[in-house]
């Protein structure tokens, strides 16, 4: 189910929903764009490890998730100042 484009779409939808929840319920300055791009990168790298490790195994789950997070979290972190810029623009 979580292979190819459908796997990336699942990660994209999940990250968008959680970013919107954190923005509305916790009032945190979260960039939806940064979370979406970070999730797409993370899902791509996590799914691509299925070519190296046996897909659907516990080893793939842990190593693929860590591999995806190793790329997706820094991308989202680099893009996260977009939320602060948007807040400053809206206050002006």
Short mmCIF file of C-alpha atoms in Angstrom, two decimals:
data_model
loop_
_atom_site.label_atom_id
_atom_site.label_comp_id
_atom_site.label_asym_id
_atom_site.label_seq_id
_atom_site.Cartn_x
_atom_site.Cartn_y
_atom_site.Cartn_z
CA UNK A 1 0.00 0.00 0.00
CA UNK A 2 2.79 2.44 0.85
CA UNK A 3 4.87 2.03 -2.26
CA UNK A 4 5.70 4.51 -4.97
CA UNK A 5 3.53 7.56 -5.44
CA UNK A 6 0.81 6.30 -3.10
CA UNK A 7 3.32 6.07 -0.24
CA UNK A 8 4.49 9.61 -0.86
CA UNK A 9 0.86 10.78 -1.01
CA UNK A 10 0.10 9.12 2.33
CA UNK A 11 3.04 10.91 3.93
CA UNK A 12 2.06 14.20 2.30
CA UNK A 13 -1.53 14.04 3.55
CA UNK A 14 -0.46 12.96 7.04
CA UNK A 15 2.09 15.73 7.41
CA UNK A 16 -0.36 18.35 6.16
CA UNK A 17 -3.05 17.26 8.62
CA UNK A 18 -0.65 17.27 11.58
CA UNK A 19 0.83 20.63 10.58
CA UNK A 20 -2.66 22.13 10.35
CA UNK A 21 -3.59 20.66 13.74
CA UNK A 22 -0.46 22.06 15.37
CA UNK A 23 -1.04 25.44 13.73
CA UNK A 24 -4.68 25.72 14.84
CA UNK A 25 -4.80 23.89 18.18
CA UNK A 26 -1.34 24.70 19.57
CA UNK A 27 -0.99 28.09 17.84
CA UNK A 28 2.54 27.25 16.72
CA UNK A 29 4.03 29.07 13.72
CA UNK A 30 4.29 26.04 11.45
CA UNK A 31 4.93 26.22 7.73
CA UNK A 32 2.60 23.92 5.82
CA UNK A 33 4.85 24.15 2.75
CA UNK A 34 7.94 23.11 4.74
CA UNK A 35 6.13 20.16 6.28
CA UNK A 36 4.83 19.01 2.90
CA UNK A 37 8.20 19.21 1.15
CA UNK A 38 9.97 17.56 4.09
CA UNK A 39 7.41 14.74 4.10
CA UNK A 40 7.76 14.14 0.37
CA UNK A 41 11.55 13.94 0.66
CA UNK A 42 11.37 11.69 3.72
CA UNK A 43 8.83 9.34 2.14
CA UNK A 44 10.81 9.11 -1.08
CA UNK A 45 13.99 8.09 0.71
CA UNK A 46 12.18 5.74 3.10
CA UNK A 47 10.40 3.98 0.23
CA UNK A 48 13.55 3.85 -1.89
CA UNK A 49 15.29 1.72 0.77
CA UNK A 50 12.92 -1.10 -0.24
CA UNK A 51 15.28 -1.72 -3.16
CA UNK A 52 18.11 -2.49 -0.74
CA UNK A 53 16.30 -4.06 2.22
CA UNK A 54 13.50 -6.65 2.10
CA UNK A 55 10.27 -4.62 1.69
CA UNK A 56 7.72 -4.98 4.46
CA UNK A 57 10.25 -6.31 6.97
CA UNK A 58 11.02 -4.91 10.41
CA UNK A 59 14.53 -4.09 9.21
CA UNK A 60 13.07 -2.00 6.37
CA UNK A 61 10.68 -0.29 8.76
CA UNK A 62 13.44 0.88 11.13
CA UNK A 63 16.27 1.54 8.69
CA UNK A 64 14.01 2.98 5.99
CA UNK A 65 12.32 5.27 8.49
CA UNK A 66 15.64 6.47 9.85
CA UNK A 67 17.02 6.96 6.36
CA UNK A 68 13.96 8.96 5.34
CA UNK A 69 14.07 11.05 8.50
CA UNK A 70 17.77 11.74 7.97
CA UNK A 71 16.86 13.58 4.77
CA UNK A 72 13.33 14.84 5.44
CA UNK A 73 13.85 16.50 8.82
CA UNK A 74 16.76 18.73 7.67
CA UNK A 75 14.79 19.78 4.58
CA UNK A 76 11.81 20.75 6.73
CA UNK A 77 14.15 22.51 9.18
CA UNK A 78 15.77 24.54 6.44
CA UNK A 79 12.39 25.56 5.02
CA UNK A 80 10.71 26.21 8.39
CA UNK A 81 11.62 29.94 8.55
CA UNK A 82 8.91 30.36 5.89
CA UNK A 83 6.36 30.27 8.71
CA UNK A 84 8.08 33.07 10.59
CA UNK A 85 8.34 35.19 7.44
CA UNK A 86 4.63 34.65 6.71
CA UNK A 87 3.70 35.71 10.26
CA UNK A 88 5.73 38.92 9.97
CA UNK A 89 4.17 39.72 6.61
CA UNK A 90 0.65 39.16 7.97
CA UNK A 91 1.31 41.41 10.99
CA UNK A 92 2.56 44.26 8.80
#
